Amino acid sequence: MPSTTAERKSLIRRIPASQITAIAVRGIMLALVTVLILAATRDVAELRWVVLLVLAGLPAVLAPRHRIAAPLGRYAEVILVGLGASAVALAADQAGTVTDGVGAAALLPYLAVPITAAMLQNRPLESAGLLGVATLTLAAAGWFTMTPEGTRQLASVGYLAMGAQWLILAAIGTITTGAMQRAALARRAPQPYAEATRLLTQLRQVARQLPGATLDPGSIAEHLLEELRPLGRPQRAAVFAASGAGRLVVLAQFGVEADDTSTRAAWETSLDSDSAVADAWASQQPQVSGRTQLRSREQNGPVSALVVPLVAGVRTVGLVALERDGANGYPQTLTNRIVNAATPAALRLEAALLFEEVRSIATNEERQRLAREIHDGVAQELVMIGYGVDNAQATLPEGAEDTAEELRVLRSEITRVITELRLSLFELRSEVDRHGGLTAAIAEFARISGNQAGLKVNLSLDEAGRLPASIESELLRIAQEAITNARKHAAAANLWVTCTVDPPYGLIEVSDDGKGIPDERTDGRYGLAIMAERAERIRGRLEIRPRDPVGTTVAVVVGGSPRQEARATR
């Protein structure tokens, strides 16, 4: 027995809240039927049924989850209620307080307790069985019990009415309890995960039925431009999507060439500017303008520009801009035709952007998971091995110079592997958004990798905007692979890293003054092949070439015209 107040409180805290609630409900119902029995019979002796119910309910209270004891206790309770209701009705008839078997109603309210308890234990069949046993017990007791008038109690209208009434109420209470329990379980269920699973399953099925690359935003944008090209006959066109920070990114374009004074042409992508692009995004209405939407192009003559928002539901997911030289190039009738042709692309583009976001989140989470597993597993074990080698070196006997030298070489190799592993972990954990932009992420990786290898790192960074997240991620991985190759294999003293971003254009160039590679082909070299695959995935161009006078240059260009790419990679 608990001997102190603290021990008693600790014991109470260990009792589940549901069990405390069950005890309280039973106590209230027992008090209620006690009052009703005394009011109906005015005979304290009839309270024996209350005592018997208390004893029958002990298994269900003390061991509510027991497979045998708890159900047997509940069946004992309904049997006692049936027998007791008949006896109390007879005693009430004899006392003359109530007649015609109505006194059975004094004990029948307790019938709801065991039946509802079974339903709360998720035992609907047991609840139905308890109702059946209660009905049979009431009928049998009424058949064998004779009233003071010499008739069978079962023939009393009051007895039948009270029995039927409380059996029906118990059944309704059971059904209601089951429905409430299912609703509560549904609310507690991980609905977001269930909904996500359903949607991802549907997405997988749809993706398998679609032609190749149709869930790629860039491919969808290019297909849209091809559809609109014969209709609007633009000389320049582009498709935009949101990138955050009040800017747009160019998913696809054509007709944009660098002129003699500019290394690359760029569309107006700021949503804060005074432009048809910003107006179309804000109003969700097509905008016709006599000004070019290229911020790097001087307007020497009349220009007709049409910007059509791509609206999916109530959300603007992108824009398509068409331009041609000359005035009044997009009258209302032509504008309406272009809008009707572009509208279906909004839903396709939204689906592709959402799919890209989900894929990016899943990829980043997997990279983080791998980084954690490597850090907590292999990395820690290597560190322990290193400590073991240190201990072995410290306990070597005198004269074991050869063994000591072997242990020093082994310790040096372990240190090198741990350093490489830490750099690999840093590479896995590096993300563009974590550093605030592509150039910042590449710069940090280059500095840390260069410091570890003793390389002098020279950075040339220019970021005028953001590229689509998928393109930035692939460019970061290409730069990391190129920097890692230079650090591991080039035996270089200097590393030059150039990162230029001016949407939709992007250039990454990594050069070293090392020993170079004898063959610049990517086939047969896993790292180089991976870089080529990443560049192809974002419709970029990868070039690996010797650096003059020594070394290697790895360059990747995205979003530029062929003439721009040629200038960048010369």
XYZ file of C-alpha atoms in Angstrom:
570
model
C 0.000 0.000 0.000
C 1.309 3.499 -0.745
C 2.414 5.000 2.526
C 2.901 8.630 1.551
C 0.985 11.260 -0.357
C 3.686 11.362 -3.043
C 3.466 7.596 -3.568
C -0.336 7.774 -3.872
C -0.074 10.587 -6.435
C 2.523 8.596 -8.386
C 0.206 5.562 -8.409
C -2.700 7.680 -9.693
C -0.521 9.127 -12.468
C 0.281 5.576 -13.633
C -3.433 4.763 -14.117
C -4.510 5.552 -17.716
C -6.933 8.444 -18.109
C -9.415 6.198 -19.945
C -9.468 3.793 -16.989
C -10.098 6.632 -14.526
C -12.958 7.847 -16.741
C -14.485 4.355 -16.817
C -14.355 4.111 -13.018
C -15.969 7.546 -12.660
C -18.781 6.714 -15.118
C -19.523 3.426 -13.374
C -19.569 5.182 -10.008
C -22.026 7.805 -11.245
C -24.322 5.205 -12.799
C -24.238 3.047 -9.644
C -25.148 6.078 -7.540
C -28.000 6.871 -9.935
C -29.507 3.377 -9.878
C -29.097 3.283 -6.081
C -31.291 6.368 -5.768
C -33.805 5.051 -8.300
C -34.061 1.641 -6.582
C -34.661 3.233 -3.195
C -37.250 5.561 -4.697
C -39.043 2.720 -6.467
C -38.968 0.024 -3.745
C -38.207 1.874 -0.475
C -36.414 -1.314 0.473
C -32.715 -1.201 1.345
C -32.482 -4.941 0.756
C -32.902 -4.389 -2.985
C -29.535 -2.598 -3.001
C -28.000 -6.055 -3.111
C -28.177 -5.719 -6.896
C -25.946 -2.658 -6.711
C -23.412 -4.605 -4.652
C -23.503 -7.492 -7.136
C -22.950 -5.062 -10.041
C -19.945 -3.607 -8.257
C -18.426 -7.085 -7.905
C -19.244 -8.031 -11.511
C -17.690 -4.821 -12.806
C -14.342 -5.282 -11.037
C -12.697 -7.302 -13.878
C -13.692 -4.717 -16.474
C -12.361 -1.899 -14.269
C -9.133 -3.502 -13.061
C -8.227 -5.342 -16.288
C -10.144 -3.604 -19.117
C -7.853 -5.086 -21.829
C -7.888 -8.692 -20.560
C -9.138 -11.047 -23.282
C -11.248 -13.221 -20.934
C -11.847 -11.492 -17.594
C -13.125 -8.177 -18.958
C -15.724 -9.659 -21.387
C -16.928 -12.150 -18.722
C -17.367 -9.273 -16.282
C -19.444 -7.321 -18.797
C -21.653 -10.335 -19.557
C -22.145 -10.837 -15.815
C -23.208 -7.195 -15.508
C -25.930 -7.390 -18.204
C -27.248 -10.654 -16.750
C -27.437 -9.044 -13.308
C -29.169 -5.989 -14.780
C -31.794 -8.208 -16.429
C -32.422 -10.260 -13.293
C -32.253 -7.242 -11.019
C -34.657 -5.203 -13.166
C -37.266 -7.950 -12.856
C -36.753 -8.249 -9.096
C -36.863 -4.471 -8.518
C -40.043 -4.212 -10.622
C -41.690 -6.906 -8.520
C -40.607 -5.223 -5.255
C -41.977 -1.880 -6.504
C -45.301 -3.517 -7.404
C -45.521 -5.049 -3.929
C -44.657 -1.723 -2.259
C -47.236 0.060 -4.397
C -44.939 2.982 -5.315
C -45.098 2.139 -9.044
C -47.071 -0.636 -10.676
C -47.314 -2.730 -13.833
C -43.566 -3.484 -13.879
C -42.497 0.131 -14.419
C -40.075 -0.218 -11.499
C -37.700 -2.099 -13.844
C -36.614 1.305 -15.116
C -34.775 1.858 -11.816
C -31.965 -0.551 -12.780
C -32.109 -0.651 -16.571
C -30.107 2.637 -17.141
C -26.989 0.735 -15.991
C -27.368 -1.477 -19.060
C -25.578 1.194 -21.137
C -22.378 0.881 -19.084
C -21.087 -2.590 -20.102
C -22.413 -2.318 -23.672
C -20.759 1.084 -24.286
C -17.547 -0.106 -22.591
C -17.313 -2.984 -25.072
C -17.746 -0.612 -28.000
C -15.041 1.690 -26.611
C -12.751 -1.357 -26.553
C -13.466 -1.687 -30.301
C -15.565 -4.830 -29.774
C -18.758 -4.248 -31.811
C -19.610 -7.976 -31.903
C -19.376 -8.171 -28.126
C -21.676 -5.140 -27.814
C -24.234 -6.841 -30.018
C -23.866 -10.030 -27.951
C -24.399 -8.100 -24.717
C -27.584 -6.578 -26.103
C -28.828 -10.017 -27.047
C -28.014 -11.495 -23.635
C -29.742 -8.560 -21.905
C -32.876 -9.067 -24.013
C -32.979 -12.796 -23.288
C -32.354 -12.256 -19.557
C -35.165 -9.678 -19.288
C -37.535 -11.945 -21.189
C -36.639 -15.053 -19.142
C -36.868 -13.224 -15.807
C -40.220 -11.701 -16.797
C -41.541 -15.101 -17.887
C -40.698 -16.848 -14.621
C -41.656 -13.955 -12.295
C -45.280 -13.661 -11.201
C -46.886 -10.333 -10.287
C -49.018 -9.832 -7.123
C -52.073 -10.203 -9.381
C -50.940 -13.715 -10.343
C -49.952 -12.940 -13.930
C -46.594 -13.317 -15.574
C -44.453 -10.192 -15.324
C -43.652 -10.429 -19.040
C -47.318 -9.737 -19.751
C -47.133 -6.368 -17.966
C -47.265 -3.467 -20.399
C -45.030 -1.319 -18.174
C -42.393 -4.024 -17.882
C -42.347 -4.564 -21.660
C -42.275 -0.826 -22.343
C -39.419 -0.126 -19.929
C -37.399 -3.089 -21.168
C -37.848 -2.194 -24.834
C -37.138 1.485 -24.159
C -33.802 0.929 -22.434
C -32.707 -1.781 -24.835
C -33.328 0.612 -27.741
C -31.535 3.447 -25.931
C -28.584 1.146 -25.229
C -28.442 0.146 -28.912
C -28.568 3.792 -30.036
C -25.859 4.699 -27.541
C -23.697 1.863 -28.825
C -24.068 2.946 -32.454
C -23.357 6.572 -31.545
C -20.293 5.597 -29.542
C -18.935 3.568 -32.447
C -19.456 6.442 -34.888
C -17.785 8.942 -32.546
C -14.880 6.575 -32.010
C -14.350 6.160 -35.763
C -14.500 9.938 -36.232
C -11.956 10.453 -33.459
C -9.617 7.881 -34.970
C -9.977 9.557 -38.361
C -9.035 12.912 -36.851
C -6.013 11.388 -35.144
C -4.872 9.620 -38.300
C -1.965 11.231 -40.197
C -4.264 12.745 -42.843
C -1.525 14.809 -44.568
C 0.563 11.676 -45.109
C -2.443 9.649 -46.285
C -3.392 12.413 -48.707
C 0.206 12.763 -49.869
C 0.422 9.025 -50.486
C -2.785 9.084 -52.517
C -1.672 12.058 -54.604
C 1.822 10.685 -55.214
C 0.361 7.347 -56.266
C -1.876 9.113 -58.758
C 1.060 11.190 -59.964
C 3.122 8.057 -60.543
C 0.329 6.485 -62.559
C -0.179 9.634 -64.631
C 3.555 10.095 -65.193
C 3.813 6.566 -66.584
C 1.096 7.325 -69.115
C 2.556 10.618 -70.318
C 5.110 10.935 -73.143
C 8.725 11.379 -72.095
C 9.874 14.573 -70.406
C 6.342 16.044 -70.180
C 6.745 16.620 -66.438
C 9.785 18.784 -67.078
C 8.933 22.531 -66.888
C 11.508 23.427 -69.533
C 10.175 20.882 -72.010
C 6.592 22.031 -71.451
C 7.666 25.654 -71.941
C 9.484 24.814 -75.181
C 6.459 22.890 -76.452
C 4.216 25.885 -75.684
C 6.471 28.212 -77.668
C 6.397 25.812 -80.586
C 2.594 25.808 -80.471
C 2.366 29.616 -80.370
C 5.055 30.294 -82.941
C 2.934 29.720 -86.094
C -0.050 31.459 -84.479
C 1.477 34.709 -83.247
C 4.526 34.694 -85.554
C 6.768 36.294 -82.914
C 10.404 37.112 -83.603
C 11.250 36.675 -79.923
C 9.419 34.755 -77.198
C 9.935 33.358 -73.728
C 8.083 31.455 -71.006
C 8.584 32.540 -67.379
C 7.895 30.985 -63.990
C 8.195 32.360 -60.458
C 11.456 31.953 -58.575
C 10.717 33.913 -55.395
C 12.152 37.220 -54.180
C 9.939 39.135 -56.614
C 11.613 37.764 -59.731
C 10.827 35.399 -62.570
C 12.978 32.806 -64.273
C 13.023 32.011 -67.967
C 12.127 28.392 -68.671
C 12.463 28.570 -72.453
C 13.017 31.193 -75.145
C 13.890 31.716 -78.788
C 14.929 34.585 -81.043
C 17.151 36.245 -78.441
C 20.661 36.857 -79.720
C 23.495 38.832 -78.196
C 24.403 41.924 -80.136
C 27.837 43.434 -80.701
C 27.919 45.312 -77.400
C 26.407 42.728 -75.068
C 27.592 39.273 -74.140
C 24.035 38.082 -73.552
C 20.486 39.338 -73.836
C 18.037 39.070 -70.958
C 14.318 39.481 -70.482
C 12.767 41.698 -67.851
C 12.160 39.339 -64.931
C 11.502 41.737 -62.048
C 7.933 41.873 -60.762
C 8.598 45.298 -59.256
C 9.390 46.956 -62.563
C 7.160 49.081 -64.769
C 6.683 46.502 -67.510
C 4.016 44.462 -69.248
C 5.522 41.372 -67.608
C 4.912 42.729 -64.089
C 1.427 44.044 -65.031
C 0.346 40.704 -66.510
C 1.536 38.806 -63.439
C -0.277 41.125 -61.035
C -3.542 41.493 -62.986
C -3.761 37.963 -64.439
C -4.848 39.639 -67.679
C -3.052 39.715 -71.061
C -0.998 42.860 -71.592
C -0.170 44.446 -74.948
C 2.719 46.922 -75.006
C 4.610 48.975 -77.494
C 7.825 48.513 -75.497
C 10.217 45.610 -75.670
C 10.374 43.315 -72.645
C 14.107 42.758 -73.116
C 16.076 44.816 -70.617
C 19.318 44.484 -72.589
C 17.938 45.627 -75.910
C 17.651 49.226 -77.076
C 14.399 49.950 -78.882
C 15.257 51.612 -82.187
C 11.825 51.260 -83.750
C 8.231 50.287 -83.000
C 7.785 46.982 -81.165
C 4.674 44.935 -80.432
C 4.806 42.867 -77.223
C 2.145 40.547 -75.832
C 2.413 39.019 -72.364
C -0.127 36.301 -71.489
C -0.445 35.043 -67.893
C -0.735 31.290 -67.389
C -3.358 30.943 -64.664
C -4.229 27.597 -63.064
C -7.337 28.026 -60.925
C -6.716 31.283 -59.078
C -2.919 31.150 -59.127
C -0.566 32.562 -61.741
C 2.003 29.878 -62.466
C 3.817 31.500 -65.367
C 3.844 33.953 -68.249
C 4.474 33.727 -71.961
C 5.880 36.803 -73.721
C 5.762 37.264 -77.494
C 7.452 40.102 -79.403
C 7.699 41.219 -82.991
C 9.049 44.355 -84.627
C 6.492 46.844 -85.849
C 3.428 48.509 -84.396
C 0.019 46.937 -83.698
C 1.303 43.412 -84.117
C -1.198 41.882 -81.702
C -4.770 43.090 -82.322
C -7.564 41.911 -80.034
C -8.666 39.019 -82.226
C -5.153 37.601 -82.456
C -4.620 38.176 -78.737
C -7.751 36.163 -77.931
C -6.596 33.292 -80.125
C -3.184 33.247 -78.462
C -4.759 33.336 -74.998
C -7.050 30.410 -75.859
C -4.095 28.426 -77.202
C -1.901 29.154 -74.160
C -4.512 28.578 -71.428
C -4.336 24.726 -71.412
C -0.590 24.921 -70.829
C -1.110 26.530 -67.407
C -2.264 23.304 -65.763
C 0.499 21.275 -67.440
C 3.117 23.786 -66.289
C 1.757 23.865 -62.738
C 1.868 20.051 -62.545
C 5.451 20.044 -63.845
C 6.556 22.733 -61.368
C 4.936 20.883 -58.461
C 6.531 17.618 -59.567
C 9.904 19.329 -59.788
C 9.478 20.759 -56.293
C 8.506 17.376 -54.836
C 11.448 15.716 -56.573
C 13.820 18.411 -55.296
C 12.554 18.036 -51.723
C 12.862 14.250 -51.885
C 16.379 14.475 -53.340
C 17.551 16.929 -50.679
C 16.037 14.858 -47.879
C 17.757 11.744 -49.203
C 21.099 13.557 -49.394
C 20.665 14.757 -45.800
C 19.742 11.232 -44.680
C 22.802 9.756 -46.348
C 24.988 12.434 -44.790
C 23.624 11.652 -41.312
C 24.105 7.907 -41.757
C 27.666 8.318 -42.988
C 28.506 10.743 -40.203
C 27.009 8.548 -37.477
C 28.318 5.297 -38.958
C 31.445 5.049 -41.099
C 32.914 8.398 -40.041
C 32.679 7.625 -36.323
C 34.108 4.156 -36.824
C 37.073 5.555 -38.749
C 37.714 8.033 -35.971
C 37.727 5.187 -33.425
C 40.131 3.217 -35.597
C 42.384 6.257 -35.695
C 42.312 6.447 -31.900
C 43.191 2.741 -31.773
C 46.229 3.327 -33.995
C 47.292 6.233 -31.764
C 47.084 3.986 -28.692
C 49.078 1.297 -30.459
C 51.785 3.824 -31.312
C 51.946 5.017 -27.728
C 52.405 1.509 -26.310
C 55.045 0.237 -28.733
C 58.140 -1.187 -27.057
C 61.536 0.357 -27.728
C 63.276 -0.815 -30.875
C 60.089 -1.382 -32.913
C 60.953 1.318 -35.451
C 59.592 -0.602 -38.429
C 56.244 -1.171 -36.750
C 56.129 2.447 -35.626
C 56.702 3.638 -39.199
C 53.947 1.367 -40.513
C 51.572 2.713 -37.874
C 52.475 6.301 -38.791
C 51.709 5.584 -42.459
C 48.462 3.893 -41.477
C 47.487 6.840 -39.244
C 48.254 9.272 -42.054
C 46.063 7.289 -44.447
C 43.208 7.161 -41.925
C 43.448 10.933 -41.488
C 43.318 11.399 -45.261
C 40.248 9.183 -45.588
C 38.493 11.016 -42.754
C 39.242 14.349 -44.432
C 37.853 13.095 -47.742
C 34.803 11.759 -45.960
C 34.163 15.088 -44.243
C 34.389 16.869 -47.588
C 31.941 14.363 -49.059
C 29.574 15.044 -46.166
C 29.871 18.767 -46.792
C 29.118 18.170 -50.473
C 26.018 16.123 -49.609
C 24.742 18.795 -47.238
C 25.406 21.743 -49.544
C 22.268 23.312 -50.937
C 21.817 26.480 -52.959
C 19.102 28.018 -50.803
C 21.017 27.328 -47.596
C 23.738 29.708 -48.794
C 21.454 32.311 -50.359
C 22.322 31.704 -54.001
C 24.247 29.632 -56.491
C 27.421 31.738 -56.476
C 27.583 31.743 -52.658
C 27.167 27.958 -52.486
C 29.863 27.333 -55.110
C 32.223 29.855 -53.496
C 31.960 28.240 -50.062
C 32.542 24.761 -51.446
C 35.551 25.960 -53.486
C 37.115 27.711 -50.468
C 36.720 24.745 -48.112
C 37.901 22.208 -50.702
C 40.832 24.425 -51.687
C 41.922 24.913 -48.086
C 41.864 21.179 -47.452
C 44.037 20.510 -50.508
C 46.333 23.517 -50.146
C 45.030 25.089 -53.372
C 44.998 28.807 -54.001
C 41.403 29.534 -55.015
C 40.595 32.419 -57.365
C 36.891 33.317 -57.569
C 35.029 35.360 -60.178
C 31.367 35.655 -59.196
C 28.548 37.580 -60.848
C 24.928 36.795 -59.984
C 22.266 39.139 -61.357
C 19.282 36.912 -60.544
C 18.108 33.398 -59.794
C 17.756 30.463 -62.147
C 15.105 27.760 -61.705
C 15.797 25.686 -58.603
C 16.382 22.489 -60.582
C 18.974 24.192 -62.815
C 20.764 25.783 -59.860
C 20.931 22.422 -58.095
C 22.433 20.664 -61.123
C 24.939 23.477 -61.720
C 26.045 23.258 -58.084
C 26.620 19.497 -58.381
C 28.570 19.939 -61.634
C 30.768 22.588 -60.002
C 31.320 20.367 -56.950
C 32.339 17.421 -59.124
C 34.728 19.570 -61.158
C 36.318 21.098 -58.032
C 36.624 17.669 -56.392
C 38.304 16.225 -59.474
C 40.807 19.088 -59.510
C 41.523 18.645 -55.803
C 41.942 14.869 -55.945
C 43.567 14.163 -59.293
C 45.065 17.288 -60.849
C 48.015 17.864 -58.482
C 47.418 21.576 -59.077
C 48.556 24.625 -57.165
C 45.829 27.035 -58.311
C 42.111 26.780 -58.904
C 40.033 29.298 -60.857
C 36.250 29.239 -60.409
C 33.963 31.459 -62.476
C 30.214 31.664 -61.845
C 28.091 34.038 -63.893
C 24.301 34.100 -63.594
C 22.044 36.466 -65.517
C 18.731 34.627 -66.059
C 18.132 32.707 -68.192
C 21.882 32.581 -68.830
C 24.303 30.778 -66.524
C 27.983 29.881 -66.806
C 30.116 27.757 -64.488
C 33.808 27.365 -65.289
C 36.389 25.516 -63.165
C 40.056 25.603 -64.215
C 43.249 24.288 -62.638
C 46.955 24.352 -63.466
C 47.505 20.669 -62.766
C 48.668 17.807 -64.925
C 45.450 17.713 -66.946
C 43.721 14.673 -68.370
C 44.981 12.897 -71.473
C 41.532 12.441 -72.975
C 38.683 14.902 -72.502
C 35.992 12.391 -73.482
C 33.439 11.707 -70.748
C 32.793 8.076 -71.636
C 34.575 5.585 -69.400
C 35.015 8.103 -66.566
C 32.166 7.982 -64.085
C 32.564 11.511 -62.663
C 32.815 13.130 -66.092
C 29.867 11.087 -67.370
C 27.749 12.227 -64.422
C 28.578 15.859 -65.181
C 27.588 15.353 -68.814
C 24.287 13.759 -67.781
C 23.527 16.633 -65.403
C 24.253 19.202 -68.119
C 22.026 17.362 -70.579
C 19.228 17.207 -68.003
C 19.082 21.021 -67.794
C 19.586 21.458 -71.556
C 23.039 22.899 -71.006
C 26.350 22.288 -72.755
C 29.363 20.799 -70.992
C 32.867 21.275 -72.340
C 36.095 19.779 -70.973
C 39.250 21.139 -72.580
C 42.955 21.664 -71.838
C 43.930 24.920 -70.218
C 46.750 26.959 -71.688
C 49.575 26.465 -70.773
C 48.776 23.580 -68.379
C 45.782 22.136 -66.612
C 42.149 21.481 -67.397
C 39.013 23.604 -67.779
C 35.477 22.325 -67.172
C 32.730 24.686 -68.358
C 28.945 24.380 -68.489
C 26.592 26.931 -70.049
C 22.800 27.079 -69.806
C 20.188 29.425 -71.182
C 22.322 31.072 -73.854
C 22.175 31.159 -77.603
C 24.773 29.183 -79.580
C 26.725 32.382 -80.181
C 26.756 33.145 -76.451
C 27.892 29.641 -75.591
C 30.680 29.867 -78.137
C 31.919 33.111 -76.597
C 31.707 31.768 -73.051
C 33.614 28.565 -73.729
C 36.319 29.939 -76.011
